[in-house]
Amino acid sequence: MLLTVEDLYVNYGNVEALHGINLEVDEGEIVTILGANGAGKSTTLMTISGLISPKKGQIFYKDTKISKLQGHEVVKYGIAQVPEGRRVFSTLTVQENLNLGAFTLNDKENVQKTLAWIFELFPRMKERREQLAGTLSGGEQQMLAIARGLMANPRILLLDEPSLGLAPILVKSIFETIKQINESGVTVLLVEQNARAALKLANRGYVMEVGRIVLEDRSESLLKNPEVRKAYLGG
């Protein structure tokens, strides 16, 4: 297994946000986490990324325990997160944002190779490379956020609500791009409110409710599950 989360508990002060999460992501998969706002999806991703310290439980990248590492150390293992809300550096150019995504890499030749691939994946980013990130459209900022994550040359990409606030036509484009990224060899763990689109894209899915995983199955089974259809797919 490429990524394993075992019995993960996370607190915000005295409030327990995650209550014993278990999940696995195998190499080459797209796995999605579904759930309502406040279910603990983003907390799960941020804990995997080392941005939040768990109260209890373990996270493994292959056979290496990473649950006590800080964020910049986790990135070195090949795990990069694209945060909810894009969070690009608005006063920096597109190119400067991309450069920051590669801050853990020392191989300049590899960085340039990754950059060339990203410009093929997102031609708009090449056109806008000298433009300030804050002047990009919402869709372009989402492209930049994903591209910045890819600059770390990750084995696993954690995507938090990539379609949030985007027009339907842009949502379709973003999901097609995620599929391309996965086909290039990057494993994807996806948190997404658009449950139908996420399940159509993913191999497997987990359903979270109030800090717990209540259901796990193949995506095609979750799409047919009456409870999932009622709660997340509009009946």
mmCIF file of C-alpha atoms in Angstrom:
data_model
loop_
_atom_site.group_PDB
_atom_site.id
_atom_site.type_symbol
_atom_site.label_atom_id
_atom_site.label_comp_id
_atom_site.label_asym_id
_atom_site.label_seq_id
_atom_site.Cartn_x
_atom_site.Cartn_y
_atom_site.Cartn_z
ATOM 1 C CA MET A 1 0.000 0.000 0.000
ATOM 2 C CA LEU A 2 1.350 3.450 -0.910
ATOM 3 C CA LEU A 3 -0.489 5.347 1.853
ATOM 4 C CA THR A 4 -2.005 3.881 5.011
ATOM 5 C CA VAL A 5 -3.864 5.725 7.765
ATOM 6 C CA GLU A 6 -4.481 3.723 10.944
ATOM 7 C CA ASP A 7 -6.791 4.627 13.833
ATOM 8 C CA LEU A 8 -6.250 8.381 13.395
ATOM 9 C CA TYR A 9 -7.540 10.779 16.048
ATOM 10 C CA VAL A 10 -7.203 14.550 15.752
ATOM 11 C CA ASN A 11 -8.210 17.282 18.201
ATOM 12 C CA TYR A 12 -8.813 21.002 17.789
ATOM 13 C CA GLY A 13 -8.234 22.092 21.368
ATOM 14 C CA ASN A 14 -10.629 20.030 23.478
ATOM 15 C CA VAL A 15 -12.813 19.117 20.498
ATOM 16 C CA GLU A 16 -12.133 15.778 18.832
ATOM 17 C CA ALA A 17 -12.425 16.206 15.063
ATOM 18 C CA LEU A 18 -11.405 12.735 13.854
ATOM 19 C CA HIS A 19 -12.466 9.605 15.728
ATOM 20 C CA GLY A 20 -10.267 6.715 14.599
ATOM 21 C CA ILE A 21 -9.964 7.120 10.824
ATOM 22 C CA ASN A 22 -8.679 4.176 8.780
ATOM 23 C CA LEU A 23 -8.026 4.425 5.048
ATOM 24 C CA GLU A 24 -5.699 3.109 2.375
ATOM 25 C CA VAL A 25 -4.575 4.366 -1.018
ATOM 26 C CA ASP A 26 -2.783 2.011 -3.385
ATOM 27 C CA GLU A 27 -0.315 3.095 -6.027
ATOM 28 C CA GLY A 28 -1.968 4.355 -9.212
ATOM 29 C CA GLU A 29 -5.414 4.791 -7.676
ATOM 30 C CA ILE A 30 -7.755 7.745 -7.481
ATOM 31 C CA VAL A 31 -9.509 7.526 -4.120
ATOM 32 C CA THR A 32 -12.165 10.028 -3.079
ATOM 33 C CA ILE A 33 -13.450 11.057 0.358
ATOM 34 C CA LEU A 34 -17.075 12.188 0.428
ATOM 35 C CA GLY A 35 -18.977 13.883 3.233
ATOM 36 C CA ALA A 36 -20.864 16.971 4.303
ATOM 37 C CA ASN A 37 -19.167 20.164 5.476
ATOM 38 C CA GLY A 38 -17.575 19.562 8.860
ATOM 39 C CA ALA A 39 -17.258 15.801 8.368
ATOM 40 C CA GLY A 40 -13.478 15.944 8.760
ATOM 41 C CA LYS A 41 -12.358 15.539 5.152
ATOM 42 C CA SER A 42 -9.982 18.519 5.027
ATOM 43 C CA THR A 43 -8.673 17.687 8.498
ATOM 44 C CA THR A 44 -7.788 14.225 7.229
ATOM 45 C CA LEU A 45 -5.800 15.641 4.306
ATOM 46 C CA MET A 46 -4.024 18.243 6.422
ATOM 47 C CA THR A 47 -3.016 15.597 8.958
ATOM 48 C CA ILE A 48 -1.605 13.369 6.212
ATOM 49 C CA SER A 49 0.302 16.429 4.925
ATOM 50 C CA GLY A 50 1.845 17.115 8.320
ATOM 51 C CA LEU A 51 0.028 20.436 8.752
ATOM 52 C CA ILE A 52 -1.880 19.075 11.758
ATOM 53 C CA SER A 53 -0.412 16.747 14.399
ATOM 54 C CA PRO A 54 -2.538 13.716 15.278
ATOM 55 C CA LYS A 55 -3.494 13.026 18.879
ATOM 56 C CA LYS A 56 -3.309 9.295 18.230
ATOM 57 C CA GLY A 57 -2.839 6.897 15.330
ATOM 58 C CA GLN A 58 -0.329 6.352 12.579
ATOM 59 C CA ILE A 59 0.219 7.355 8.947
ATOM 60 C CA PHE A 60 2.536 5.354 6.705
ATOM 61 C CA TYR A 61 4.019 6.137 3.301
ATOM 62 C CA LYS A 62 4.828 2.614 2.103
ATOM 63 C CA ASP A 63 6.572 1.198 5.215
ATOM 64 C CA THR A 64 7.761 4.536 6.596
ATOM 65 C CA LYS A 65 5.889 6.163 9.461
ATOM 66 C CA ILE A 66 5.288 9.823 8.622
ATOM 67 C CA SER A 67 2.654 10.811 11.207
ATOM 68 C CA LYS A 68 5.160 12.738 13.361
ATOM 69 C CA LEU A 69 6.762 14.652 10.483
ATOM 70 C CA GLN A 70 6.263 18.333 9.689
ATOM 71 C CA GLY A 71 4.783 19.498 6.406
ATOM 72 C CA HIS A 72 8.032 20.226 4.561
ATOM 73 C CA GLU A 73 9.348 16.784 5.547
ATOM 74 C CA VAL A 74 6.216 15.039 4.267
ATOM 75 C CA VAL A 75 6.616 16.764 0.881
ATOM 76 C CA LYS A 76 10.091 15.229 0.571
ATOM 77 C CA TYR A 77 8.472 11.793 0.718
ATOM 78 C CA GLY A 78 6.444 12.642 -2.370
ATOM 79 C CA ILE A 79 3.148 13.798 -0.849
ATOM 80 C CA ALA A 80 1.854 17.210 -1.967
ATOM 81 C CA GLN A 81 -1.420 18.911 -1.085
ATOM 82 C CA VAL A 82 -3.485 21.337 -3.145
ATOM 83 C CA PRO A 83 -5.478 23.204 -0.470
ATOM 84 C CA GLU A 84 -9.134 24.122 -0.494
ATOM 85 C CA GLY A 85 -9.688 27.652 -1.788
ATOM 86 C CA ARG A 86 -6.581 27.582 -4.011
ATOM 87 C CA ARG A 87 -4.482 29.856 -1.741
ATOM 88 C CA VAL A 88 -2.101 31.026 -4.424
ATOM 89 C CA PHE A 89 0.394 33.762 -3.558
ATOM 90 C CA SER A 90 -1.529 36.607 -5.138
ATOM 91 C CA THR A 91 1.308 39.182 -5.186
ATOM 92 C CA LEU A 92 3.723 36.770 -6.887
ATOM 93 C CA THR A 93 3.735 35.825 -10.554
ATOM 94 C CA VAL A 94 2.565 32.480 -11.882
ATOM 95 C CA GLN A 95 6.196 31.459 -12.413
ATOM 96 C CA GLU A 96 7.159 32.460 -8.862
ATOM 97 C CA ASN A 97 4.258 30.420 -7.470
ATOM 98 C CA LEU A 98 5.449 27.414 -9.466
ATOM 99 C CA ASN A 99 9.019 27.909 -8.277
ATOM 100 C CA LEU A 100 7.815 27.768 -4.671
ATOM 101 C CA GLY A 101 6.154 24.436 -5.383
ATOM 102 C CA ALA A 102 9.574 22.976 -6.177
ATOM 103 C CA PHE A 103 11.354 24.310 -3.081
ATOM 104 C CA THR A 104 12.176 20.809 -1.749
ATOM 105 C CA LEU A 105 13.812 19.682 -5.008
ATOM 106 C CA ASN A 106 17.523 20.130 -5.673
ATOM 107 C CA ASP A 107 17.649 18.595 -9.146
ATOM 108 C CA LYS A 108 17.351 21.582 -11.506
ATOM 109 C CA GLU A 109 17.107 19.380 -14.580
ATOM 110 C CA ASN A 110 14.192 17.479 -13.065
ATOM 111 C CA VAL A 111 12.496 20.761 -12.076
ATOM 112 C CA GLN A 112 12.724 22.035 -15.650
ATOM 113 C CA LYS A 113 11.379 18.732 -16.969
ATOM 114 C CA THR A 114 8.441 18.938 -14.557
ATOM 115 C CA LEU A 115 7.807 22.556 -15.517
ATOM 116 C CA ALA A 116 7.724 21.646 -19.214
ATOM 117 C CA TRP A 117 5.195 18.878 -18.486
ATOM 118 C CA ILE A 118 3.034 21.272 -16.449
ATOM 119 C CA PHE A 119 3.004 23.791 -19.294
ATOM 120 C CA GLU A 120 1.774 21.013 -21.593
ATOM 121 C CA LEU A 121 -0.905 20.103 -19.063
ATOM 122 C CA PHE A 122 -1.875 23.740 -18.434
ATOM 123 C CA PRO A 123 -1.013 25.825 -21.543
ATOM 124 C CA ARG A 124 -2.737 28.819 -19.900
ATOM 125 C CA MET A 125 -0.098 28.825 -17.178
ATOM 126 C CA LYS A 126 2.648 29.159 -19.774
ATOM 127 C CA GLU A 127 0.810 32.091 -21.348
ATOM 128 C CA ARG A 128 0.332 33.738 -17.936
ATOM 129 C CA ARG A 129 3.717 32.891 -16.389
ATOM 130 C CA GLU A 130 4.685 36.568 -15.833
ATOM 131 C CA GLN A 131 1.210 37.598 -14.655
ATOM 132 C CA LEU A 132 0.444 38.182 -10.973
ATOM 133 C CA ALA A 133 -1.475 35.213 -9.573
ATOM 134 C CA GLY A 134 -4.027 37.482 -7.910
ATOM 135 C CA THR A 135 -5.162 38.792 -11.306
ATOM 136 C CA LEU A 136 -6.023 35.318 -12.656
ATOM 137 C CA SER A 137 -9.595 34.080 -12.923
ATOM 138 C CA GLY A 138 -10.885 31.534 -10.383
ATOM 139 C CA GLY A 139 -10.397 28.681 -12.827
ATOM 140 C CA GLU A 140 -6.882 29.813 -13.675
ATOM 141 C CA GLN A 141 -6.010 30.094 -9.990
ATOM 142 C CA GLN A 142 -7.199 26.515 -9.476
ATOM 143 C CA MET A 143 -5.014 25.394 -12.374
ATOM 144 C CA LEU A 144 -2.085 27.227 -10.774
ATOM 145 C CA ALA A 145 -2.741 25.645 -7.378
ATOM 146 C CA ILE A 146 -2.698 22.155 -8.909
ATOM 147 C CA ALA A 147 0.368 23.000 -11.013
ATOM 148 C CA ARG A 148 2.188 24.305 -7.937
ATOM 149 C CA GLY A 149 1.473 21.019 -6.152
ATOM 150 C CA LEU A 150 2.774 19.049 -9.131
ATOM 151 C CA MET A 151 6.030 21.027 -9.117
ATOM 152 C CA ALA A 152 7.024 18.986 -6.040
ATOM 153 C CA ASN A 153 7.009 15.946 -8.354
ATOM 154 C CA PRO A 154 4.722 14.022 -5.969
ATOM 155 C CA ARG A 155 3.915 10.326 -5.888
ATOM 156 C CA ILE A 156 0.631 11.208 -4.136
ATOM 157 C CA LEU A 157 -1.385 14.366 -4.815
ATOM 158 C CA LEU A 158 -3.922 15.385 -2.159
ATOM 159 C CA LEU A 159 -6.662 17.510 -3.734
ATOM 160 C CA ASP A 160 -9.056 19.423 -1.479
ATOM 161 C CA GLU A 161 -12.245 20.598 -3.232
ATOM 162 C CA PRO A 162 -10.690 21.391 -6.639
ATOM 163 C CA SER A 163 -14.056 22.257 -8.211
ATOM 164 C CA LEU A 164 -15.168 24.645 -5.450
ATOM 165 C CA GLY A 165 -16.644 27.862 -6.845
ATOM 166 C CA LEU A 166 -16.014 26.995 -10.488
ATOM 167 C CA ALA A 167 -18.458 27.120 -13.396
ATOM 168 C CA PRO A 168 -19.657 23.685 -14.646
ATOM 169 C CA ILE A 169 -17.580 23.866 -17.826
ATOM 170 C CA LEU A 170 -14.437 24.531 -15.768
ATOM 171 C CA VAL A 171 -15.317 21.714 -13.362
ATOM 172 C CA LYS A 172 -15.358 19.292 -16.290
ATOM 173 C CA SER A 173 -11.968 20.565 -17.432
ATOM 174 C CA ILE A 174 -10.439 20.235 -13.945
ATOM 175 C CA PHE A 175 -11.656 16.641 -13.607
ATOM 176 C CA GLU A 176 -10.290 15.749 -17.036
ATOM 177 C CA THR A 177 -6.949 17.190 -15.941
ATOM 178 C CA ILE A 178 -6.988 15.141 -12.718
ATOM 179 C CA LYS A 179 -7.521 12.034 -14.837
ATOM 180 C CA GLN A 180 -4.524 12.987 -17.010
ATOM 181 C CA ILE A 181 -2.385 13.557 -13.912
ATOM 182 C CA ASN A 182 -3.314 10.116 -12.606
ATOM 183 C CA GLU A 183 -2.611 8.478 -15.964
ATOM 184 C CA SER A 184 0.869 10.023 -15.871
ATOM 185 C CA GLY A 185 1.615 7.957 -12.745
ATOM 186 C CA VAL A 186 0.514 10.204 -9.865
ATOM 187 C CA THR A 187 -1.731 8.634 -7.232
ATOM 188 C CA VAL A 188 -4.604 10.920 -6.172
ATOM 189 C CA LEU A 189 -6.540 11.298 -2.904
ATOM 190 C CA LEU A 190 -9.469 13.584 -3.657
ATOM 191 C CA VAL A 191 -11.830 15.456 -1.335
ATOM 192 C CA GLU A 192 -14.753 16.763 -3.349
ATOM 193 C CA GLN A 193 -18.296 18.102 -2.743
ATOM 194 C CA ASN A 194 -19.326 17.141 -6.276
ATOM 195 C CA ALA A 195 -19.883 13.520 -5.276
ATOM 196 C CA ARG A 196 -21.145 12.266 -8.617
ATOM 197 C CA ALA A 197 -18.176 13.656 -10.556
ATOM 198 C CA ALA A 198 -15.739 12.384 -7.941
ATOM 199 C CA LEU A 199 -17.150 8.853 -7.950
ATOM 200 C CA LYS A 200 -17.173 8.708 -11.742
ATOM 201 C CA LEU A 201 -13.484 9.615 -11.693
ATOM 202 C CA ALA A 202 -12.280 7.571 -8.709
ATOM 203 C CA ASN A 203 -11.558 3.868 -8.300
ATOM 204 C CA ARG A 204 -12.765 3.750 -4.704
ATOM 205 C CA GLY A 205 -14.451 6.006 -2.202
ATOM 206 C CA TYR A 206 -14.820 6.583 1.532
ATOM 207 C CA VAL A 207 -17.836 8.299 3.105
ATOM 208 C CA MET A 208 -17.216 10.382 6.229
ATOM 209 C CA GLU A 209 -19.745 11.553 8.792
ATOM 210 C CA VAL A 210 -18.806 13.645 11.839
ATOM 211 C CA GLY A 211 -15.177 12.572 11.975
ATOM 212 C CA ARG A 212 -15.741 8.899 11.208
ATOM 213 C CA ILE A 213 -15.603 6.794 8.066
ATOM 214 C CA VAL A 214 -18.979 5.094 7.801
ATOM 215 C CA LEU A 215 -18.695 3.462 4.395
ATOM 216 C CA GLU A 216 -15.996 2.273 1.979
ATOM 217 C CA ASP A 217 -16.535 0.673 -1.418
ATOM 218 C CA ARG A 218 -15.716 0.656 -5.114
ATOM 219 C CA SER A 219 -16.947 3.826 -6.797
ATOM 220 C CA GLU A 220 -19.462 2.040 -9.012
ATOM 221 C CA SER A 221 -21.027 0.438 -5.916
ATOM 222 C CA LEU A 222 -21.219 3.757 -4.063
ATOM 223 C CA LEU A 223 -22.937 5.344 -7.076
ATOM 224 C CA LYS A 224 -25.652 2.667 -6.791
ATOM 225 C CA ASN A 225 -25.877 2.694 -2.982
ATOM 226 C CA PRO A 226 -29.353 4.026 -1.964
ATOM 227 C CA GLU A 227 -28.039 5.830 1.141
ATOM 228 C CA VAL A 228 -25.220 7.503 -0.791
ATOM 229 C CA ARG A 229 -27.603 8.461 -3.592
ATOM 230 C CA LYS A 230 -30.026 10.012 -1.120
ATOM 231 C CA ALA A 231 -27.391 11.894 0.897
ATOM 232 C CA TYR A 232 -24.965 13.028 -1.815
ATOM 233 C CA LEU A 233 -26.361 12.402 -5.294
ATOM 234 C CA GLY A 234 -29.811 13.972 -5.087
ATOM 235 C CA GLY A 235 -31.864 10.782 -4.762
#
